[in-house]
Coordinates of C-alpha atoms and ligand atoms in Angstrom, one line a residue:
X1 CA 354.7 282.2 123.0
X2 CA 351.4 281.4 124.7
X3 CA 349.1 279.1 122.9
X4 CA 345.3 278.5 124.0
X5 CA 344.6 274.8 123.4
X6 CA 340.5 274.8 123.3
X7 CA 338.7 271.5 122.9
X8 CA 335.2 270.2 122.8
X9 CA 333.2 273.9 123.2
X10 CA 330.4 272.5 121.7
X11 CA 328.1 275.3 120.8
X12 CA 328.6 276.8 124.5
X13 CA 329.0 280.6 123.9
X14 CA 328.9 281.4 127.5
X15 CA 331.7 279.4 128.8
X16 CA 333.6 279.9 125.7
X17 CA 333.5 283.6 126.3
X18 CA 334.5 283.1 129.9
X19 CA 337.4 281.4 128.2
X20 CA 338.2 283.7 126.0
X21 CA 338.1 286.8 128.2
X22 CA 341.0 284.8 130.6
X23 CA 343.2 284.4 127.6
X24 CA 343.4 288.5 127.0
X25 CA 344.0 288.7 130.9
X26 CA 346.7 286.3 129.9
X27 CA 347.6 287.7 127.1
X28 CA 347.2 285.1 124.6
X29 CA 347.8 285.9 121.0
X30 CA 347.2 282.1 119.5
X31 CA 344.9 279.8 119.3
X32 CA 344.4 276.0 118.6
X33 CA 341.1 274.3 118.2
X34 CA 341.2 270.3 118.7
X35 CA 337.8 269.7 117.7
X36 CA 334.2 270.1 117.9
X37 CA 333.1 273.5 118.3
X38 CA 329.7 272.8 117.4
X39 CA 327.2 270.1 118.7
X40 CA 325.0 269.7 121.9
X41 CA 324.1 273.3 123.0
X42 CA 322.7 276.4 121.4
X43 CA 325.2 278.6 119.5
X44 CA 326.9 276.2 117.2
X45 CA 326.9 279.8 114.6
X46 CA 328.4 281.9 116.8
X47 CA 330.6 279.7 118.5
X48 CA 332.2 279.1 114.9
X49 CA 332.1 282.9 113.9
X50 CA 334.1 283.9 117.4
X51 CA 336.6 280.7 116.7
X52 CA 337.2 282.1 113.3
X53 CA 337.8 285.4 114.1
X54 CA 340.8 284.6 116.6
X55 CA 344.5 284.0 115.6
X56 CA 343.3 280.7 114.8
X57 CA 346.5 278.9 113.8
X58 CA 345.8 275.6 113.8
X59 CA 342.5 273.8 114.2
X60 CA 341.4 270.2 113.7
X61 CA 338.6 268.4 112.9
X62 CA 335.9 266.5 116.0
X63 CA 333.2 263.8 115.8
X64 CA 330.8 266.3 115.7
X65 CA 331.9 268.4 113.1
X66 CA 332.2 265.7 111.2
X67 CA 328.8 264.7 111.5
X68 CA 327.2 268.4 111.3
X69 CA 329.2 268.7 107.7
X70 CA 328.8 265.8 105.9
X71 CA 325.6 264.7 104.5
X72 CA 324.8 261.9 106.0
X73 CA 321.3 261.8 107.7
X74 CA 321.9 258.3 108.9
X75 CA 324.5 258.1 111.7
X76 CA 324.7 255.0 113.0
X77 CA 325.2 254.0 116.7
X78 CA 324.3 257.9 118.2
X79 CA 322.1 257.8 121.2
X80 CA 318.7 260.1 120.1
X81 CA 320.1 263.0 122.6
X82 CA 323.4 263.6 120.2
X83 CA 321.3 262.1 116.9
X84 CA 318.6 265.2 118.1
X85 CA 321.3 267.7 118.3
X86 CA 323.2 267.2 115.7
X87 CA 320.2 267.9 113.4
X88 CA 319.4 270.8 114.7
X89 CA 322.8 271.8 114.5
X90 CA 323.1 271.4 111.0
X91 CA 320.5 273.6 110.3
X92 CA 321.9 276.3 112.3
X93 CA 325.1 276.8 109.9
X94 CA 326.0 278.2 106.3
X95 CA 327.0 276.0 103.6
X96 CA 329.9 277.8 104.1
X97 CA 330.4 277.1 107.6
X98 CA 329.9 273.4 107.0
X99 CA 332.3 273.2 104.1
X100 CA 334.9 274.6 106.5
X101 CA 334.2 272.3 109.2
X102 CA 334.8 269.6 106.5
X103 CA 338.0 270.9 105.2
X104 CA 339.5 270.6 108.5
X105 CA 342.4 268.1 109.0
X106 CA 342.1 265.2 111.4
X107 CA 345.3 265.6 112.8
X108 CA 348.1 268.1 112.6
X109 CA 351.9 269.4 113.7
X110 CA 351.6 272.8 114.5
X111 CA 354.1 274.8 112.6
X112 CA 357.3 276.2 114.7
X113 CA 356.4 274.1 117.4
X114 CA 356.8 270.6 118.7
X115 CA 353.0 270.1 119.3
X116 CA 350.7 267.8 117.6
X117 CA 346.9 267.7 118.0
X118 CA 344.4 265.3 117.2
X119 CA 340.8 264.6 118.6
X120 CA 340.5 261.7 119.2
X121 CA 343.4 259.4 119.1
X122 CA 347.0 259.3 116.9
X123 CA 346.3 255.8 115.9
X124 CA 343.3 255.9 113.9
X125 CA 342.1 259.6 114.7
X126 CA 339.2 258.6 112.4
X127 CA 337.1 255.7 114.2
X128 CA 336.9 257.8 117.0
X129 CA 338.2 256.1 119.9
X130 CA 339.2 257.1 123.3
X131 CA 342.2 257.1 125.8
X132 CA 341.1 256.4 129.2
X133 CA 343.9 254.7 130.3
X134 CA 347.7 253.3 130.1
X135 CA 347.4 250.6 127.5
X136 CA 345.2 253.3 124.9
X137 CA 347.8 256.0 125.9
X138 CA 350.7 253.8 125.1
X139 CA 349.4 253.3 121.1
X140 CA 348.9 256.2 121.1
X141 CA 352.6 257.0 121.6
X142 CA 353.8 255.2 119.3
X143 CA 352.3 257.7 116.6
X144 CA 353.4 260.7 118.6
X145 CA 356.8 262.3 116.3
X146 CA 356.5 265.2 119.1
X147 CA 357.3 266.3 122.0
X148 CA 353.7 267.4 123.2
X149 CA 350.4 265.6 122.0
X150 CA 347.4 267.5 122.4
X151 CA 344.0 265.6 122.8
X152 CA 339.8 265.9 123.6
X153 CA 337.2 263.9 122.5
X154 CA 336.4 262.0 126.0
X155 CA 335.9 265.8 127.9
X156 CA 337.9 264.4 130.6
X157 CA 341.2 265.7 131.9
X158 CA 344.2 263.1 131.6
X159 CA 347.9 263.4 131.2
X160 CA 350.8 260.9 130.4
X161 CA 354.1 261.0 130.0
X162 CA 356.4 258.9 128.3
X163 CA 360.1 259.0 130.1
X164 CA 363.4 259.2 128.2
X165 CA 364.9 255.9 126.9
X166 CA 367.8 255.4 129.8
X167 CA 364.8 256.0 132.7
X168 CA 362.0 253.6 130.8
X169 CA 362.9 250.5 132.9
X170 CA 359.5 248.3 133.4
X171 CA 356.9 251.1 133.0
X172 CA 357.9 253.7 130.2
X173 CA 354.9 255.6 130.7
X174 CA 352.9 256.9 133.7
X175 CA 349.8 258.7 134.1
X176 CA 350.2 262.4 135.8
X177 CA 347.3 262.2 138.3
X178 CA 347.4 266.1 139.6
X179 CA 346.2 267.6 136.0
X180 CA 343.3 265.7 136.5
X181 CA 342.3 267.1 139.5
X182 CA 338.7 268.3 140.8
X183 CA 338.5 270.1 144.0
X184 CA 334.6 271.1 144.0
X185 CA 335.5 272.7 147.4
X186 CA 336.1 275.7 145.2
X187 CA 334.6 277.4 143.5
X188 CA 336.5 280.2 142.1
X189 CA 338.9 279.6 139.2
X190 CA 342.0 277.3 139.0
X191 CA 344.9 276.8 137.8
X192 CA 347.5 273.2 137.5
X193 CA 350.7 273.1 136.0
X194 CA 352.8 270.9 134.2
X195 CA 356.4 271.4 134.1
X196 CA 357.7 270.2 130.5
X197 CA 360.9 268.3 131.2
X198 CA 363.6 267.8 127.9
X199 CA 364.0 264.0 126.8
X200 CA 360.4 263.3 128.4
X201 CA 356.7 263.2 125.8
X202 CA 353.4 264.2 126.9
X203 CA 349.8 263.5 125.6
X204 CA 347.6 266.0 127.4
X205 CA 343.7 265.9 127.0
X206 CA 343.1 269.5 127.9
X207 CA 339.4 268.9 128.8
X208 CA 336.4 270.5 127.3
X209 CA 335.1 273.7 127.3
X210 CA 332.1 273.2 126.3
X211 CA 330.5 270.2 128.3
X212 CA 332.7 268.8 130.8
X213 CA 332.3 265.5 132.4
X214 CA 334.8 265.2 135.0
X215 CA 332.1 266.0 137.7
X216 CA 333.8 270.1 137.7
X217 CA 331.2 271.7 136.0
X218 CA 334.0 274.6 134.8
X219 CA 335.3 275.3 131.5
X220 CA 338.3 273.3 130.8
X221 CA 341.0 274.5 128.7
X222 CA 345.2 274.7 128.6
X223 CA 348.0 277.2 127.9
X224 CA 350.9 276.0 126.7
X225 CA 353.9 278.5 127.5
X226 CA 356.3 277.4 124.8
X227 CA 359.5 279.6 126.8
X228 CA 358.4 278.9 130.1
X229 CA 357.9 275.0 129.2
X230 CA 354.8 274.8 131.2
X231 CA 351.2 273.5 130.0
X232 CA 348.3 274.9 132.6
X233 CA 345.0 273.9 133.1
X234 CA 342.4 276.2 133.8
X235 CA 339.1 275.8 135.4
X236 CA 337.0 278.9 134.4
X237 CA 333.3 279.2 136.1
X238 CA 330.7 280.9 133.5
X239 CA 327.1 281.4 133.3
X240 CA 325.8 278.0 132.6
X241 CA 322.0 279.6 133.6
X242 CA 322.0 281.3 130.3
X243 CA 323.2 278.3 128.2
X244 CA 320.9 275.7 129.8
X245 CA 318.1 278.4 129.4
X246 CA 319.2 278.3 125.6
X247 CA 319.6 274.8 125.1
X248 CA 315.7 274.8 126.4
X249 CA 314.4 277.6 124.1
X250 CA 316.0 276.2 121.0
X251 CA 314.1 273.1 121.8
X252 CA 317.5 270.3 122.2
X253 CA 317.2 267.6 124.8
X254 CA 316.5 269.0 128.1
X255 CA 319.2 266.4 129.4
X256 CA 321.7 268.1 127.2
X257 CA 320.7 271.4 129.4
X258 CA 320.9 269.3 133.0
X259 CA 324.5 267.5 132.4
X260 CA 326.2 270.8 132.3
X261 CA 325.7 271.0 136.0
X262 CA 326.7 268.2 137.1
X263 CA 329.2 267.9 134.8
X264 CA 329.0 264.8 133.1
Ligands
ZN301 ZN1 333.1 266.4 122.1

């Protein structure tokens, strides 16, 4: 089985097509959302329709779907950039839409498989936090039951991996620096791969889609080839003209619009 692991696409219909026309090339029939489809850019609507009408077998809920479908006005500690566009997402969706955005779980085993996704982090995936480093990754294991861990929230790239018990010695974790790789050289699209190994754990932050800040402007996202234990990371360029032109005409931040480029 391939799964598509999409995180953070935040409203960006452009690269999340791009995305989605690689996964028929690859023939992907299943996908998992970790979070925040909507906020930031200009197609929060039909970023949610398209999600919806995939083999959508498991999806959980973001910060900013949180925020778009409660019905708080308040939110505390947002910068005016997200406070601005998470108004105007909210008017942008259905009740409907909203209410399923709400009903969504914060974190989640995916069924037949040894995958869990959350956001943001295992620990508490409710306050939000991050995992930038070792120590963060390292709680974080200690609520991971699975094999694989599946993570977004930050938009940047990051892998660990926990060894077996008899090879733990001092440092039981490490970070795997090649998946988060940016080679701005090219331009085209790339791949990295992860060999699964039995007895070892992983918690992978796939990237974002969306709006990614690892200075790669691309569309992030990962394939996780459940026979061929392998997780790959793509980089997918799309036509990030249009969507900054849209983030303009509907009137959001014109920062929101200029951080796509340089990827942060
Ligand atoms: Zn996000």
């Amino acid at each position: 089985m391939k799964y598509a692991i999409l995180s953070d696409i935040h409203a960006n219909y452009e690269a999340l097509t791009a995305v989605l026309n690689k996964c028929a090339e690859i023939g992907v029939t299943d996908f998992i959302s970790l979070g925040d489809i909507v906020g930031y850019n200009a197609n929060p609507k039909e970023c949610l329709d398209l999600m919806r009408s995939l083999n959508l077998i498991a999806a959980v809920k973001g910060n900013h779907d949180e925020y778009v479908s409660n019905n708080d006005e308040v939110m505390e500690g947002f910068n005016p950039h997200a406070r601005a566009a998470v108004l105007w997402t909210k008017a942008q969706l259905s009740e409907e839409d909203r209410a399923w955005l709400a009903g969504l779980p914060m974190r989640l085993t995916v069924r037949g498989t040894t995958v869990t996704i959350v956001h943001a982090t295992l620990d508490s995936p409710d306050t939000w936090g991050y995992i930038f480093d070792l120590h963060q990754a390292t709680d974080n294991f200690t609520y991971q039951f699975t094999q694989l861990c599946f993570c977004g929230h930050s938009h940047v790239p990051l892998a660990f991996c926990k060894k077996p018990v008899a090879l733990r010695a001092a440092k039981p974790i490490d970070e795997i620096p090649e998946w988060s790789g940016t080679d701005m050289d090219k331009i085209g699209e790339e791949t990295i791969t992860l060999n699964i190994e039995a007895g070892y754990r992983y918690l992978i932050n796939v990237g974002s889609v969306g709006q990614p800040r690892n200075r790669d402007p691309r569309a992030s996202f990962a394939i996780y080839d459940s026979d061929a234990k392998t997780v790959t990371r793509y980089r997918i360029p799309y036509d990030l003209r249009t969507t900054q032109e849209k983030i303009l005409q509907a009137g959001l931040p014109e920062h929101l619009a200029n951080r796509l480029e340089n990827g942060k």
